[in-house]
mmCIF file with all atom_site columns, C-alpha atoms in Angstrom:
data_model
loop_
_atom_site.group_PDB
_atom_site.id
_atom_site.type_symbol
_atom_site.label_atom_id
_atom_site.label_alt_id
_atom_site.label_comp_id
_atom_site.label_asym_id
_atom_site.label_entity_id
_atom_site.label_seq_id
_atom_site.pdbx_PDB_ins_code
_atom_site.Cartn_x
_atom_site.Cartn_y
_atom_site.Cartn_z
_atom_site.occupancy
_atom_site.B_iso_or_equiv
_atom_site.pdbx_formal_charge
_atom_site.auth_seq_id
_atom_site.auth_comp_id
_atom_site.auth_asym_id
_atom_site.auth_atom_id
_atom_site.pdbx_PDB_model_num
ATOM 1   C CA . GLU A 1 1   ? 56.225 -164.501 35.962 1.00 0.00 ? 1060 GLU A CA 1
ATOM 2   C CA . GLY A 1 2   ? 54.011 -167.350 37.191 1.00 0.00 ? 1061 GLY A CA 1
ATOM 3   C CA . GLU A 1 3   ? 56.949 -169.744 37.451 1.00 0.00 ? 1062 GLU A CA 1
ATOM 4   C CA . ASP A 1 4   ? 58.902 -167.266 39.588 1.00 0.00 ? 1063 ASP A CA 1
ATOM 5   C CA . GLN A 1 5   ? 55.943 -166.796 41.919 1.00 0.00 ? 1064 GLN A CA 1
ATOM 6   C CA . LEU A 1 6   ? 55.646 -170.561 42.367 1.00 0.00 ? 1065 LEU A CA 1
ATOM 7   C CA . CYS A 1 7   ? 59.413 -170.788 42.959 1.00 0.00 ? 1066 CYS A CA 1
ATOM 8   C CA . GLN A 1 8   ? 59.220 -168.060 45.629 1.00 0.00 ? 1067 GLN A CA 1
ATOM 9   C CA . ARG A 1 9   ? 56.345 -169.839 47.358 1.00 0.00 ? 1068 ARG A CA 1
ATOM 10  C CA . MET A 1 10  ? 58.215 -173.142 47.256 1.00 0.00 ? 1069 MET A CA 1
ATOM 11  C CA . ALA A 1 11  ? 61.401 -171.554 48.623 1.00 0.00 ? 1070 ALA A CA 1
ATOM 12  C CA . TRP A 1 12  ? 59.443 -169.853 51.418 1.00 0.00 ? 1071 TRP A CA 1
ATOM 13  C CA . SER A 1 13  ? 57.691 -173.065 52.445 1.00 0.00 ? 1072 SER A CA 1
ATOM 14  C CA . LEU A 1 14  ? 61.039 -174.913 52.508 1.00 0.00 ? 1073 LEU A CA 1
ATOM 15  C CA . TYR A 1 15  ? 62.555 -172.028 54.494 1.00 0.00 ? 1074 TYR A CA 1
ATOM 16  C CA . GLU A 1 16  ? 59.862 -172.436 57.145 1.00 0.00 ? 1075 GLU A CA 1
ATOM 17  C CA . HIS A 1 17  ? 59.764 -176.253 57.032 1.00 0.00 ? 1076 HIS A CA 1
ATOM 18  C CA . LEU A 1 18  ? 63.498 -176.921 57.254 1.00 0.00 ? 1077 LEU A CA 1
ATOM 19  C CA . ASN A 1 19  ? 63.948 -174.970 60.502 1.00 0.00 ? 1078 ASN A CA 1
ATOM 20  C CA . VAL A 1 20  ? 66.587 -172.692 59.035 1.00 0.00 ? 1079 VAL A CA 1
ATOM 21  C CA . GLY A 1 21  ? 64.436 -169.555 58.999 1.00 0.00 ? 1080 GLY A CA 1
ATOM 22  C CA . THR A 1 22  ? 64.756 -166.289 60.841 1.00 0.00 ? 1081 THR A CA 1
ATOM 23  C CA . ALA A 1 23  ? 63.565 -167.789 64.124 1.00 0.00 ? 1082 ALA A CA 1
ATOM 24  C CA . SER A 1 24  ? 67.039 -169.272 64.621 1.00 0.00 ? 1083 SER A CA 1
ATOM 25  C CA . ASN A 1 25  ? 68.769 -165.895 64.221 1.00 0.00 ? 1084 ASN A CA 1
ATOM 26  C CA . PRO A 1 26  ? 66.381 -163.056 63.336 1.00 0.00 ? 1085 PRO A CA 1
ATOM 27  C CA . ASP A 1 27  ? 68.968 -160.257 63.522 1.00 0.00 ? 1086 ASP A CA 1
ATOM 28  C CA . ASN A 1 28  ? 71.409 -161.610 60.961 1.00 0.00 ? 1087 ASN A CA 1
ATOM 29  C CA . THR A 1 29  ? 69.727 -160.598 57.712 1.00 0.00 ? 1088 THR A CA 1
ATOM 30  C CA . GLU A 1 30  ? 72.593 -161.536 55.392 1.00 0.00 ? 1089 GLU A CA 1
ATOM 31  C CA . SER A 1 31  ? 72.800 -165.038 56.832 1.00 0.00 ? 1090 SER A CA 1
ATOM 32  C CA . ASN A 1 32  ? 69.047 -165.505 56.494 1.00 0.00 ? 1091 ASN A CA 1
ATOM 33  C CA . LEU A 1 33  ? 69.087 -164.276 52.886 1.00 0.00 ? 1092 LEU A CA 1
ATOM 34  C CA . TYR A 1 34  ? 72.003 -166.588 52.071 1.00 0.00 ? 1093 TYR A CA 1
ATOM 35  C CA . THR A 1 35  ? 69.891 -169.515 53.286 1.00 0.00 ? 1094 THR A CA 1
ATOM 36  C CA . TYR A 1 36  ? 66.825 -168.331 51.389 1.00 0.00 ? 1095 TYR A CA 1
ATOM 37  C CA . ASP A 1 37  ? 68.910 -168.012 48.218 1.00 0.00 ? 1096 ASP A CA 1
ATOM 38  C CA . ILE A 1 38  ? 69.906 -171.684 48.508 1.00 0.00 ? 1097 ILE A CA 1
ATOM 39  C CA . LEU A 1 39  ? 66.253 -172.688 48.623 1.00 0.00 ? 1098 LEU A CA 1
ATOM 40  C CA . ASN A 1 40  ? 65.346 -170.304 45.812 1.00 0.00 ? 1099 ASN A CA 1
ATOM 41  C CA . ARG A 1 41  ? 68.115 -171.709 43.577 1.00 0.00 ? 1100 ARG A CA 1
ATOM 42  C CA . HIS A 1 42  ? 66.820 -175.249 44.047 1.00 0.00 ? 1101 HIS A CA 1
ATOM 43  C CA . CYS A 1 43  ? 63.075 -174.573 44.290 1.00 0.00 ? 1102 CYS A CA 1
ATOM 44  C CA . PHE A 1 44  ? 62.291 -177.015 41.460 1.00 0.00 ? 1103 PHE A CA 1
ATOM 45  C CA . GLY A 1 45  ? 65.394 -179.146 41.828 1.00 0.00 ? 1104 GLY A CA 1
ATOM 46  C CA . SER A 1 46  ? 66.590 -182.064 43.856 1.00 0.00 ? 1105 SER A CA 1
ATOM 47  C CA . TYR A 1 47  ? 65.996 -182.250 47.615 1.00 0.00 ? 1106 TYR A CA 1
ATOM 48  C CA . PHE A 1 48  ? 69.449 -183.849 47.871 1.00 0.00 ? 1107 PHE A CA 1
ATOM 49  C CA . ASP A 1 49  ? 71.011 -180.702 46.370 1.00 0.00 ? 1108 ASP A CA 1
ATOM 50  C CA . ILE A 1 50  ? 69.175 -178.554 48.928 1.00 0.00 ? 1109 ILE A CA 1
ATOM 51  C CA . LEU A 1 51  ? 70.411 -180.669 51.838 1.00 0.00 ? 1110 LEU A CA 1
ATOM 52  C CA . LYS A 1 52  ? 73.939 -180.695 50.429 1.00 0.00 ? 1111 LYS A CA 1
ATOM 53  C CA . GLU A 1 53  ? 74.070 -176.904 50.174 1.00 0.00 ? 1112 GLU A CA 1
ATOM 54  C CA . LEU A 1 54  ? 72.457 -176.485 53.584 1.00 0.00 ? 1113 LEU A CA 1
ATOM 55  C CA . THR A 1 55  ? 75.102 -178.802 55.057 1.00 0.00 ? 1114 THR A CA 1
ATOM 56  C CA . PHE A 1 56  ? 77.791 -176.434 53.769 1.00 0.00 ? 1115 PHE A CA 1
ATOM 57  C CA . SER A 1 57  ? 75.840 -173.359 54.932 1.00 0.00 ? 1116 SER A CA 1
ATOM 58  C CA . PRO A 1 58  ? 77.521 -171.530 57.817 1.00 0.00 ? 1117 PRO A CA 1
ATOM 59  C CA . LYS A 1 59  ? 74.134 -170.789 59.364 1.00 0.00 ? 1118 LYS A CA 1
ATOM 60  C CA . THR A 1 60  ? 73.196 -174.480 59.412 1.00 0.00 ? 1119 THR A CA 1
ATOM 61  C CA . GLY A 1 61  ? 76.666 -175.414 60.651 1.00 0.00 ? 1120 GLY A CA 1
ATOM 62  C CA . GLU A 1 62  ? 76.308 -173.016 63.549 1.00 0.00 ? 1121 GLU A CA 1
ATOM 63  C CA . GLN A 1 63  ? 72.667 -173.781 64.302 1.00 0.00 ? 1122 GLN A CA 1
ATOM 64  C CA . PHE A 1 64  ? 73.038 -177.570 64.281 1.00 0.00 ? 1123 PHE A CA 1
ATOM 65  C CA . ASN A 1 65  ? 76.607 -177.633 65.684 1.00 0.00 ? 1124 ASN A CA 1
ATOM 66  C CA . HIS A 1 66  ? 78.335 -179.626 62.954 1.00 0.00 ? 1125 HIS A CA 1
ATOM 67  C CA . ALA A 1 67  ? 80.767 -176.809 62.146 1.00 0.00 ? 1126 ALA A CA 1
ATOM 68  C CA . ASP A 1 68  ? 84.002 -177.427 64.075 1.00 0.00 ? 1127 ASP A CA 1
ATOM 69  C CA . SER A 1 69  ? 82.878 -180.947 65.051 1.00 0.00 ? 1128 SER A CA 1
ATOM 70  C CA . THR A 1 70  ? 85.889 -183.225 65.374 1.00 0.00 ? 1129 THR A CA 1
ATOM 71  C CA . ALA A 1 71  ? 86.245 -186.917 64.614 1.00 0.00 ? 1130 ALA A CA 1
ATOM 72  C CA . ILE A 1 72  ? 86.932 -189.182 67.589 1.00 0.00 ? 1131 ILE A CA 1
ATOM 73  C CA . ARG A 1 73  ? 90.350 -190.221 66.315 1.00 0.00 ? 1132 ARG A CA 1
ATOM 74  C CA . MET A 1 74  ? 91.511 -186.668 65.684 1.00 0.00 ? 1133 MET A CA 1
ATOM 75  C CA . ALA A 1 75  ? 90.551 -185.482 69.146 1.00 0.00 ? 1134 ALA A CA 1
ATOM 76  C CA . TRP A 1 76  ? 92.426 -188.404 70.690 1.00 0.00 ? 1135 TRP A CA 1
ATOM 77  C CA . ASP A 1 77  ? 95.506 -187.986 68.474 1.00 0.00 ? 1136 ASP A CA 1
ATOM 78  C CA . THR A 1 78  ? 95.843 -184.227 68.949 1.00 0.00 ? 1137 THR A CA 1
ATOM 79  C CA . GLN A 1 79  ? 94.545 -183.634 72.483 1.00 0.00 ? 1138 GLN A CA 1
ATOM 80  C CA . GLY A 1 80  ? 94.707 -187.025 74.203 1.00 0.00 ? 1139 GLY A CA 1
ATOM 81  C CA . VAL A 1 81  ? 91.003 -186.711 74.988 1.00 0.00 ? 1140 VAL A CA 1
ATOM 82  C CA . LEU A 1 82  ? 88.253 -189.015 73.825 1.00 0.00 ? 1141 LEU A CA 1
ATOM 83  C CA . THR A 1 83  ? 85.707 -186.637 72.336 1.00 0.00 ? 1142 THR A CA 1
ATOM 84  C CA . PHE A 1 84  ? 82.777 -187.787 70.263 1.00 0.00 ? 1143 PHE A CA 1
ATOM 85  C CA . PRO A 1 85  ? 81.543 -185.818 67.249 1.00 0.00 ? 1144 PRO A CA 1
ATOM 86  C CA . ASP A 1 86  ? 78.525 -183.618 67.830 1.00 0.00 ? 1145 ASP A CA 1
ATOM 87  C CA . GLU A 1 87  ? 75.401 -185.692 67.147 1.00 0.00 ? 1146 GLU A CA 1
ATOM 88  C CA . ASN A 1 88  ? 72.917 -182.866 66.617 1.00 0.00 ? 1147 ASN A CA 1
ATOM 89  C CA . TYR A 1 89  ? 73.067 -182.557 62.817 1.00 0.00 ? 1148 TYR A CA 1
ATOM 90  C CA . GLY A 1 90  ? 73.414 -186.326 62.369 1.00 0.00 ? 1149 GLY A CA 1
ATOM 91  C CA . ARG A 1 91  ? 70.117 -186.712 64.231 1.00 0.00 ? 1150 ARG A CA 1
ATOM 92  C CA . GLU A 1 92  ? 68.332 -183.717 62.706 1.00 0.00 ? 1151 GLU A CA 1
ATOM 93  C CA . ILE A 1 93  ? 69.135 -184.731 59.132 1.00 0.00 ? 1152 ILE A CA 1
ATOM 94  C CA . MET A 1 94  ? 67.132 -187.903 59.795 1.00 0.00 ? 1153 MET A CA 1
ATOM 95  C CA . GLN A 1 95  ? 64.500 -186.607 62.195 1.00 0.00 ? 1154 GLN A CA 1
ATOM 96  C CA . LEU A 1 96  ? 63.638 -183.214 60.685 1.00 0.00 ? 1155 LEU A CA 1
ATOM 97  C CA . PHE A 1 97  ? 64.818 -183.327 57.087 1.00 0.00 ? 1156 PHE A CA 1
ATOM 98  C CA . THR A 1 98  ? 64.310 -186.891 55.831 1.00 0.00 ? 1157 THR A CA 1
ATOM 99  C CA . ILE A 1 99  ? 62.812 -190.028 57.411 1.00 0.00 ? 1158 ILE A CA 1
ATOM 100 C CA . GLY A 1 100 ? 61.233 -188.699 60.628 1.00 0.00 ? 1159 GLY A CA 1
ATOM 101 C CA . LEU A 1 101 ? 60.942 -190.453 64.006 1.00 0.00 ? 1160 LEU A CA 1
ATOM 102 C CA . HIS A 1 102 ? 58.531 -193.278 63.182 1.00 0.00 ? 1161 HIS A CA 1
ATOM 103 C CA . GLU A 1 103 ? 57.943 -195.564 60.239 1.00 0.00 ? 1162 GLU A CA 1
ATOM 104 C CA . LEU A 1 104 ? 54.704 -194.750 58.423 1.00 0.00 ? 1163 LEU A CA 1
ATOM 105 C CA . HIS A 1 105 ? 52.199 -196.554 56.248 1.00 0.00 ? 1164 HIS A CA 1
ATOM 106 C CA . PRO A 1 106 ? 51.478 -194.993 52.834 1.00 0.00 ? 1165 PRO A CA 1
ATOM 107 C CA . ASP A 1 107 ? 48.388 -193.316 54.352 1.00 0.00 ? 1166 ASP A CA 1
ATOM 108 C CA . GLY A 1 108 ? 50.562 -191.557 56.974 1.00 0.00 ? 1167 GLY A CA 1
ATOM 109 C CA . THR A 1 109 ? 49.579 -193.625 60.002 1.00 0.00 ? 1168 THR A CA 1
ATOM 110 C CA . GLU A 1 110 ? 52.348 -195.000 62.214 1.00 0.00 ? 1169 GLU A CA 1
ATOM 111 C CA . ILE A 1 111 ? 53.517 -198.590 61.818 1.00 0.00 ? 1170 ILE A CA 1
ATOM 112 C CA . LEU A 1 112 ? 53.217 -200.523 65.080 1.00 0.00 ? 1171 LEU A CA 1
ATOM 113 C CA . ASP A 1 113 ? 55.283 -203.509 66.174 1.00 0.00 ? 1172 ASP A CA 1
ATOM 114 C CA . LYS A 1 114 ? 53.748 -206.709 67.541 1.00 0.00 ? 1173 LYS A CA 1
ATOM 115 C CA . TYR A 1 115 ? 53.479 -205.104 71.009 1.00 0.00 ? 1174 TYR A CA 1
ATOM 116 C CA . GLY A 1 116 ? 51.563 -202.060 69.737 1.00 0.00 ? 1175 GLY A CA 1
ATOM 117 C CA . ARG A 1 117 ? 54.525 -199.663 69.974 1.00 0.00 ? 1176 ARG A CA 1
ATOM 118 C CA . VAL A 1 118 ? 55.487 -197.320 67.148 1.00 0.00 ? 1177 VAL A CA 1
ATOM 119 C CA . THR A 1 119 ? 58.399 -198.486 65.019 1.00 0.00 ? 1178 THR A CA 1
ATOM 120 C CA . GLN A 1 120 ? 61.450 -196.228 65.222 1.00 0.00 ? 1179 GLN A CA 1
ATOM 121 C CA . THR A 1 121 ? 63.134 -195.292 61.944 1.00 0.00 ? 1180 THR A CA 1
ATOM 122 C CA . TYR A 1 122 ? 66.650 -195.064 63.357 1.00 0.00 ? 1181 TYR A CA 1
ATOM 123 C CA . THR A 1 123 ? 68.739 -195.995 66.399 1.00 0.00 ? 1182 THR A CA 1
ATOM 124 C CA . ASN A 1 124 ? 71.462 -194.283 68.420 1.00 0.00 ? 1183 ASN A CA 1
ATOM 125 C CA . ARG A 1 125 ? 74.002 -196.243 66.377 1.00 0.00 ? 1184 ARG A CA 1
ATOM 126 C CA . ASP A 1 126 ? 72.590 -194.605 63.214 1.00 0.00 ? 1185 ASP A CA 1
ATOM 127 C CA . ILE A 1 127 ? 72.937 -191.172 64.836 1.00 0.00 ? 1186 ILE A CA 1
ATOM 128 C CA . LEU A 1 128 ? 76.552 -191.842 65.800 1.00 0.00 ? 1187 LEU A CA 1
ATOM 129 C CA . SER A 1 129 ? 77.334 -193.127 62.292 1.00 0.00 ? 1188 SER A CA 1
ATOM 130 C CA . ASN A 1 130 ? 75.787 -190.011 60.754 1.00 0.00 ? 1189 ASN A CA 1
ATOM 131 C CA . SER A 1 131 ? 77.623 -187.701 63.134 1.00 0.00 ? 1190 SER A CA 1
ATOM 132 C CA . ARG A 1 132 ? 80.935 -189.176 61.979 1.00 0.00 ? 1191 ARG A CA 1
ATOM 133 C CA . ILE A 1 133 ? 80.110 -188.051 58.445 1.00 0.00 ? 1192 ILE A CA 1
ATOM 134 C CA . PHE A 1 134 ? 79.589 -184.446 59.537 1.00 0.00 ? 1193 PHE A CA 1
ATOM 135 C CA . THR A 1 135 ? 83.053 -183.781 60.954 1.00 0.00 ? 1194 THR A CA 1
ATOM 136 C CA . GLY A 1 136 ? 85.770 -181.523 59.580 1.00 0.00 ? 1195 GLY A CA 1
ATOM 137 C CA . PHE A 1 137 ? 83.443 -178.688 58.511 1.00 0.00 ? 1196 PHE A CA 1
ATOM 138 C CA . MET A 1 138 ? 85.147 -175.390 59.296 1.00 0.00 ? 1197 MET A CA 1
ATOM 139 C CA . PHE A 1 139 ? 84.128 -171.756 58.894 1.00 0.00 ? 1198 PHE A CA 1
ATOM 140 C CA . THR A 1 140 ? 85.903 -169.786 56.197 1.00 0.00 ? 1199 THR A CA 1
ATOM 141 C CA . PRO A 1 141 ? 87.559 -166.538 57.243 1.00 0.00 ? 1200 PRO A CA 1
ATOM 142 C CA . ARG A 1 142 ? 85.336 -163.468 57.212 1.00 0.00 ? 1201 ARG A CA 1
ATOM 143 C CA . ARG A 1 143 ? 85.599 -161.159 54.212 1.00 0.00 ? 1202 ARG A CA 1
ATOM 144 C CA . GLY A 1 144 ? 86.090 -157.458 54.878 1.00 0.00 ? 1203 GLY A CA 1
ATOM 145 C CA . ASN A 1 145 ? 83.511 -156.358 52.315 1.00 0.00 ? 1204 ASN A CA 1
ATOM 146 C CA . VAL A 1 146 ? 80.554 -158.022 54.059 1.00 0.00 ? 1205 VAL A CA 1
ATOM 147 C CA . GLU A 1 147 ? 78.606 -156.285 56.788 1.00 0.00 ? 1206 GLU A CA 1
ATOM 148 C CA . GLU A 1 148 ? 78.437 -158.448 59.884 1.00 0.00 ? 1207 GLU A CA 1
ATOM 149 C CA . LEU A 1 149 ? 76.167 -158.008 62.860 1.00 0.00 ? 1208 LEU A CA 1
ATOM 150 C CA . PHE A 1 150 ? 78.476 -160.092 65.013 1.00 0.00 ? 1209 PHE A CA 1
ATOM 151 C CA . ARG A 1 151 ? 82.098 -159.068 64.627 1.00 0.00 ? 1210 ARG A CA 1
ATOM 152 C CA . SER A 1 152 ? 83.970 -162.310 64.426 1.00 0.00 ? 1211 SER A CA 1
ATOM 153 C CA . GLU A 1 153 ? 86.643 -163.886 62.307 1.00 0.00 ? 1212 GLU A CA 1
ATOM 154 C CA . LYS A 1 154 ? 84.295 -166.432 60.736 1.00 0.00 ? 1213 LYS A CA 1
ATOM 155 C CA . SER A 1 155 ? 82.200 -165.857 57.638 1.00 0.00 ? 1214 SER A CA 1
ATOM 156 C CA . ARG A 1 156 ? 78.468 -166.386 57.814 1.00 0.00 ? 1215 ARG A CA 1
ATOM 157 C CA . GLN A 1 157 ? 78.042 -165.909 54.048 1.00 0.00 ? 1216 GLN A CA 1
ATOM 158 C CA . ASP A 1 158 ? 80.636 -168.205 52.484 1.00 0.00 ? 1217 ASP A CA 1
ATOM 159 C CA . PRO A 1 159 ? 80.198 -171.997 52.453 1.00 0.00 ? 1218 PRO A CA 1
ATOM 160 C CA . LEU A 1 160 ? 81.911 -174.066 55.109 1.00 0.00 ? 1219 LEU A CA 1
ATOM 161 C CA . ARG A 1 161 ? 85.111 -175.768 54.020 1.00 0.00 ? 1220 ARG A CA 1
ATOM 162 C CA . ILE A 1 162 ? 86.229 -179.279 54.919 1.00 0.00 ? 1221 ILE A CA 1
ATOM 163 C CA . ASP A 1 163 ? 89.442 -179.723 56.848 1.00 0.00 ? 1222 ASP A CA 1
ATOM 164 C CA . VAL A 1 164 ? 90.501 -183.357 56.400 1.00 0.00 ? 1223 VAL A CA 1
ATOM 165 C CA . ASP A 1 165 ? 92.709 -183.146 59.485 1.00 0.00 ? 1224 ASP A CA 1
ATOM 166 C CA . LYS A 1 166 ? 89.824 -182.217 61.737 1.00 0.00 ? 1225 LYS A CA 1
#
């Protein structure tokens, strides 16, 4: 009983910390519970496993725009248009979920360069490299047995799938 209570508290704090809570879509209860279940499943597990499952989450894919993001080459080959992959999730995975904006000392204070400016943890090149990783994620088709607030063809409960030709 005590372990479950601690797990619930951990899952709730991750739910609020990782910016995937109800504030992003308060009316879609099933989608919010799907996300909470991911955090509850991994409450004492690896942070990598949480981020991996959140990456495949349709709610995260929609919120951070990496679902339906296309690689540069594919957009050029199929449409004749130079389109870059969406950079939002590539940036947020570093800024919000892992290393943050600035390098820190062990006591939490910011590391300054020789000119007194804070040291950045990543560059635009890092963001672009990350955004290339998060291409090809597609929504799965909606199941008929799931109640949906927004009637659409895409599922907000089933994990995203990867389309290698995207």
